[in-house]
Short mmCIF file of C-alpha atoms in Angstrom, two decimals:
data_model
loop_
_atom_site.label_atom_id
_atom_site.label_comp_id
_atom_site.label_asym_id
_atom_site.label_seq_id
_atom_site.Cartn_x
_atom_site.Cartn_y
_atom_site.Cartn_z
CA MET A 1 -12.34 -40.75 -34.19
CA LYS A 2 -16.55 -40.62 -34.56
CA SER A 3 -16.93 -37.32 -32.63
CA TYR A 4 -14.21 -34.57 -32.95
CA ALA A 5 -11.81 -34.72 -29.38
CA VAL A 6 -12.89 -31.49 -28.66
CA GLY A 7 -16.76 -33.50 -27.99
CA HIS A 8 -14.34 -36.35 -26.15
CA PHE A 9 -13.05 -33.55 -23.72
CA ALA A 10 -16.36 -31.58 -23.41
CA LEU A 11 -18.64 -35.02 -23.19
CA GLY A 12 -15.60 -36.97 -20.43
CA TYR A 13 -15.64 -33.71 -18.40
CA LEU A 14 -19.26 -33.31 -17.89
CA THR A 15 -20.34 -36.60 -16.94
CA ALA A 16 -16.56 -36.76 -15.20
CA LYS A 17 -18.49 -33.94 -13.38
CA LEU A 18 -21.96 -35.27 -12.48
CA THR A 19 -20.72 -37.94 -11.22
CA GLY A 20 -18.83 -36.93 -9.04
CA TYR A 21 -21.61 -34.66 -7.04
CA VAL A 22 -23.95 -38.04 -7.56
CA ALA A 23 -21.29 -40.02 -5.82
CA LYS A 24 -19.65 -36.81 -3.36
CA THR A 25 -16.45 -37.88 -4.27
CA ARG A 26 -13.73 -35.14 -6.62
CA PHE A 27 -11.42 -36.21 -9.64
CA ASN A 28 -8.12 -35.15 -11.36
CA ILE A 29 -9.26 -33.00 -14.32
CA PRO A 30 -6.11 -34.33 -16.36
CA ILE A 31 -6.69 -37.99 -15.76
CA VAL A 32 -10.59 -37.41 -16.70
CA LEU A 33 -9.59 -35.94 -19.89
CA THR A 34 -6.86 -38.37 -20.63
CA LEU A 35 -9.37 -41.28 -20.48
CA SER A 36 -11.89 -39.31 -22.57
CA VAL A 37 -10.22 -39.49 -25.50
CA ILE A 38 -8.17 -42.99 -24.36
CA PRO A 39 -9.62 -45.32 -27.06
CA ASP A 40 -8.84 -43.39 -30.11
CA ILE A 41 -5.22 -44.67 -29.01
CA ASP A 42 -6.62 -47.61 -31.05
CA LEU A 43 -5.90 -45.31 -34.14
CA LEU A 44 -2.17 -45.34 -33.77
CA ILE A 45 -2.21 -49.18 -32.80
CA PRO A 46 -1.45 -51.19 -36.78
CA MET A 47 -3.94 -54.34 -37.27
CA VAL A 48 -5.87 -52.92 -33.90
CA GLU A 49 -9.44 -51.90 -35.63
CA HIS A 50 -10.75 -48.81 -34.79
CA ARG A 51 -14.03 -48.40 -32.98
CA GLY A 52 -13.40 -52.49 -31.81
CA PRO A 53 -11.69 -53.35 -28.70
CA PHE A 54 -10.49 -50.52 -27.41
CA HIS A 55 -14.53 -49.18 -27.80
CA SER A 56 -15.14 -51.50 -25.47
CA VAL A 57 -17.39 -51.05 -22.57
CA LEU A 58 -17.62 -54.07 -21.25
CA MET A 59 -13.96 -54.33 -22.01
CA ALA A 60 -13.13 -51.11 -20.00
CA ILE A 61 -15.81 -52.82 -17.17
CA ILE A 62 -13.60 -55.38 -16.51
CA ILE A 63 -10.22 -53.52 -16.75
CA PHE A 64 -11.73 -50.71 -14.03
CA ILE A 65 -12.84 -53.66 -12.15
CA PRO A 66 -9.16 -53.62 -9.45
CA ILE A 67 -9.70 -50.21 -9.92
CA LEU A 68 -13.44 -50.10 -8.28
CA VAL A 69 -12.79 -52.55 -5.87
CA SER A 70 -9.47 -50.47 -4.57
CA PHE A 71 -10.98 -47.02 -4.52
CA ARG A 72 -14.44 -48.04 -5.02
CA LYS A 73 -16.57 -44.20 -5.69
CA ARG A 74 -13.13 -42.27 -6.09
CA ALA A 75 -13.35 -44.78 -9.31
CA PHE A 76 -16.25 -43.79 -10.84
CA PRO A 77 -16.20 -40.32 -12.43
CA TYR A 78 -12.77 -42.02 -14.41
CA LEU A 79 -14.75 -45.14 -15.11
CA ILE A 80 -17.77 -42.98 -17.03
CA ALA A 81 -15.16 -40.23 -19.04
CA LEU A 82 -13.90 -43.47 -20.10
CA ILE A 83 -17.67 -45.41 -20.92
CA GLN A 84 -18.76 -42.25 -22.00
CA HIS A 85 -16.29 -41.63 -25.58
CA SER A 86 -18.13 -45.01 -26.80
CA ILE A 87 -21.63 -45.23 -25.33
CA ILE A 88 -22.01 -40.99 -26.02
CA GLY A 89 -20.15 -39.69 -29.05
CA ASP A 90 -19.67 -42.40 -31.13
CA PHE A 91 -22.56 -44.18 -30.77
CA LEU A 92 -24.11 -41.09 -32.36
CA THR A 93 -21.79 -40.56 -35.12
CA GLY A 94 -21.08 -44.13 -35.96
CA GLU A 95 -20.85 -47.39 -34.83
CA VAL A 96 -18.76 -49.15 -32.42
CA GLN A 97 -18.42 -52.48 -31.23
CA LEU A 98 -19.76 -52.01 -27.20
CA PHE A 99 -19.75 -55.84 -25.51
CA TRP A 100 -16.16 -56.62 -27.69
CA PRO A 101 -15.17 -59.29 -27.05
CA LEU A 102 -18.61 -61.42 -26.40
CA THR A 103 -19.83 -60.11 -29.63
CA SER A 104 -18.27 -57.84 -32.88
CA LYS A 105 -21.54 -56.49 -33.64
CA PRO A 106 -20.97 -52.58 -34.28
CA TYR A 107 -24.09 -50.10 -31.75
CA GLY A 108 -24.29 -46.55 -33.31
CA THR A 109 -26.54 -44.15 -34.76
CA GLU A 110 -24.19 -43.28 -37.89
CA MET A 111 -25.25 -39.53 -37.98
CA ASP A 112 -22.49 -37.72 -39.99
CA ILE A 113 -20.28 -36.13 -37.67
CA ARG A 114 -19.89 -34.01 -40.02
CA SER A 115 -23.34 -33.12 -40.03
CA LEU A 116 -24.78 -29.14 -38.79
CA THR A 117 -26.26 -31.16 -35.95
CA ASN A 118 -22.77 -32.79 -34.55
CA ILE A 119 -21.19 -29.74 -34.97
CA THR A 120 -23.89 -27.99 -32.98
CA ILE A 121 -23.70 -30.58 -30.67
CA GLU A 122 -19.91 -30.85 -29.93
CA TRP A 123 -20.10 -26.69 -29.44
CA ILE A 124 -22.93 -26.26 -27.10
CA THR A 125 -21.00 -29.43 -24.93
CA PHE A 126 -18.18 -27.33 -25.20
CA THR A 127 -19.31 -24.07 -23.73
CA ILE A 128 -21.30 -25.83 -21.11
CA MET A 129 -18.70 -27.24 -20.36
CA LEU A 130 -15.86 -23.92 -20.13
CA PHE A 131 -19.22 -22.25 -18.22
CA MET A 132 -18.21 -25.32 -15.75
CA MET A 133 -14.73 -24.74 -15.65
CA LEU A 134 -14.62 -21.51 -14.93
CA LYS A 135 -17.69 -21.41 -12.37
CA THR A 136 -16.41 -24.18 -10.33
CA LYS A 137 -12.81 -22.88 -11.34
CA ASP A 138 -11.27 -26.10 -12.58
CA LEU A 139 -10.35 -24.20 -15.13
CA HIS A 140 -7.98 -22.75 -12.05
CA SER A 141 -6.94 -25.65 -10.75
CA LEU A 142 -5.72 -27.66 -14.14
CA LEU A 143 -3.44 -24.35 -14.55
CA LYS A 144 -1.49 -25.03 -11.19
CA PRO A 145 1.57 -26.36 -11.04
CA ASN A 146 0.35 -30.90 -10.63
CA ASN A 147 2.14 -34.21 -10.87
CA LEU A 148 -0.65 -35.10 -13.07
CA ASN A 149 -0.76 -32.44 -14.94
CA MET A 150 1.70 -33.47 -17.82
CA VAL A 151 -0.61 -36.51 -19.00
CA LEU A 152 -1.68 -34.63 -21.31
CA ILE A 153 0.68 -34.88 -23.20
CA ILE A 154 0.03 -38.57 -24.45
CA PRO A 155 -4.37 -37.04 -25.55
CA THR A 156 -1.84 -33.45 -27.51
CA LEU A 157 0.35 -35.87 -28.49
CA THR A 158 -2.53 -38.48 -30.30
CA VAL A 159 -5.40 -37.19 -30.34
CA LEU A 160 -5.51 -33.26 -29.74
CA LEU A 161 -2.46 -31.99 -32.41
CA PRO A 162 -3.21 -34.87 -35.09
CA SER A 163 -6.87 -33.60 -35.46
CA LEU A 164 -5.81 -30.75 -35.80
CA PHE A 165 -3.25 -31.60 -39.19
CA ALA A 166 -6.64 -33.29 -39.86
CA PHE A 167 -5.48 -36.48 -39.20
CA PRO A 168 -7.66 -39.32 -39.21
CA LEU A 169 -10.07 -36.63 -40.32
CA LYS A 170 -10.46 -33.20 -40.44
CA VAL A 171 -11.92 -31.09 -37.70
CA PRO A 172 -13.92 -28.95 -39.64
CA THR A 173 -13.37 -25.40 -39.44
CA ALA A 174 -15.95 -24.03 -37.21
CA LEU A 175 -14.68 -26.13 -34.70
CA ILE A 176 -11.37 -25.68 -35.13
CA ILE A 177 -11.32 -22.25 -32.79
CA PRO A 178 -12.94 -24.76 -29.63
CA HIS A 179 -9.79 -26.79 -30.83
CA LEU A 180 -7.19 -24.04 -30.36
CA ILE A 181 -8.35 -23.47 -26.67
CA MET A 182 -8.73 -26.66 -25.71
CA LEU A 183 -5.32 -27.35 -27.14
CA THR A 184 -3.98 -24.27 -25.12
CA ILE A 185 -5.49 -24.68 -22.40
CA PHE A 186 -3.30 -28.48 -22.42
CA LEU A 187 -0.21 -26.17 -23.49
CA ALA A 188 -0.57 -24.39 -20.86
CA SER A 189 -1.24 -26.86 -17.85
CA MET A 190 1.54 -29.22 -19.38
CA LEU A 191 4.52 -25.69 -18.54
CA THR A 192 2.89 -24.81 -15.45
CA ASP A 193 4.34 -28.05 -14.51
CA ILE A 194 7.73 -27.88 -16.48
CA LYS A 195 8.30 -23.79 -14.75
CA SER A 196 7.24 -25.70 -11.72
CA ILE A 197 10.18 -28.48 -11.93
CA PHE A 198 13.17 -25.51 -12.70
CA GLN A 199 12.19 -22.96 -11.17
CA THR A 200 14.90 -22.15 -8.70
CA PRO A 201 13.25 -22.66 -4.77
CA LYS A 202 13.42 -18.65 -2.79
CA THR A 203 16.35 -20.04 -0.43
CA THR A 204 15.18 -18.27 2.82
CA LYS A 205 16.80 -15.68 4.81
CA LYS A 206 17.63 -16.30 7.93
CA ALA A 207 16.62 -14.16 11.38
CA SER A 208 19.38 -12.06 11.78
CA ALA A 209 20.21 -13.15 15.49
CA LYS A 210 18.77 -9.90 17.74
CA PRO A 211 22.42 -8.34 19.88
CA ILE A 212 22.19 -9.22 23.65
CA ALA A 213 22.00 -6.51 25.45
CA SER A 214 25.48 -5.85 28.11
CA GLN A 215 24.84 -6.69 31.37
CA LYS A 216 26.32 -3.57 33.55
#
């Protein structure tokens, strides 16, 4: 992982939002947020090089071809949320194999992830994301029961929580607050779903029959 989790989440949401606006289509926020960090799952897979095959933009596009054929423009926000991970976040702060398997040559600027510049960028993108979520009521939507909210358990357990416990890299003190905010949002979203599953439906009162007036 070269950008911190909060940066990937923010860029994934913002690029998907822009793509959805241009393509005039809506998207599922939990899926977009999950896709924005899914390439980093290679950190948990033995014998797989980090920022290698799972970070290949070429492979992502190939995998998305049947999805694009089936869903057309509705798939665009999800594809963009996925590939931005490599072409923006990881490209800026490291080297990534963008065109694997055609070439294993890494590309990137190698800006220090711990630099003030990168931390500032992540704070700015996080703030813009939070503002957009509040303005468009996407945050409200994220906290409403939705069968797909539970997919947030994937980024929560594989990226967000491990990052806060210094795996695979330690989150700097300056970025702990936005990471905790994202964790709180994710947990609240999932708990909303769990609550709706176990919530006892309210019993509807039967309408009382009107007494029939006796005929004279």
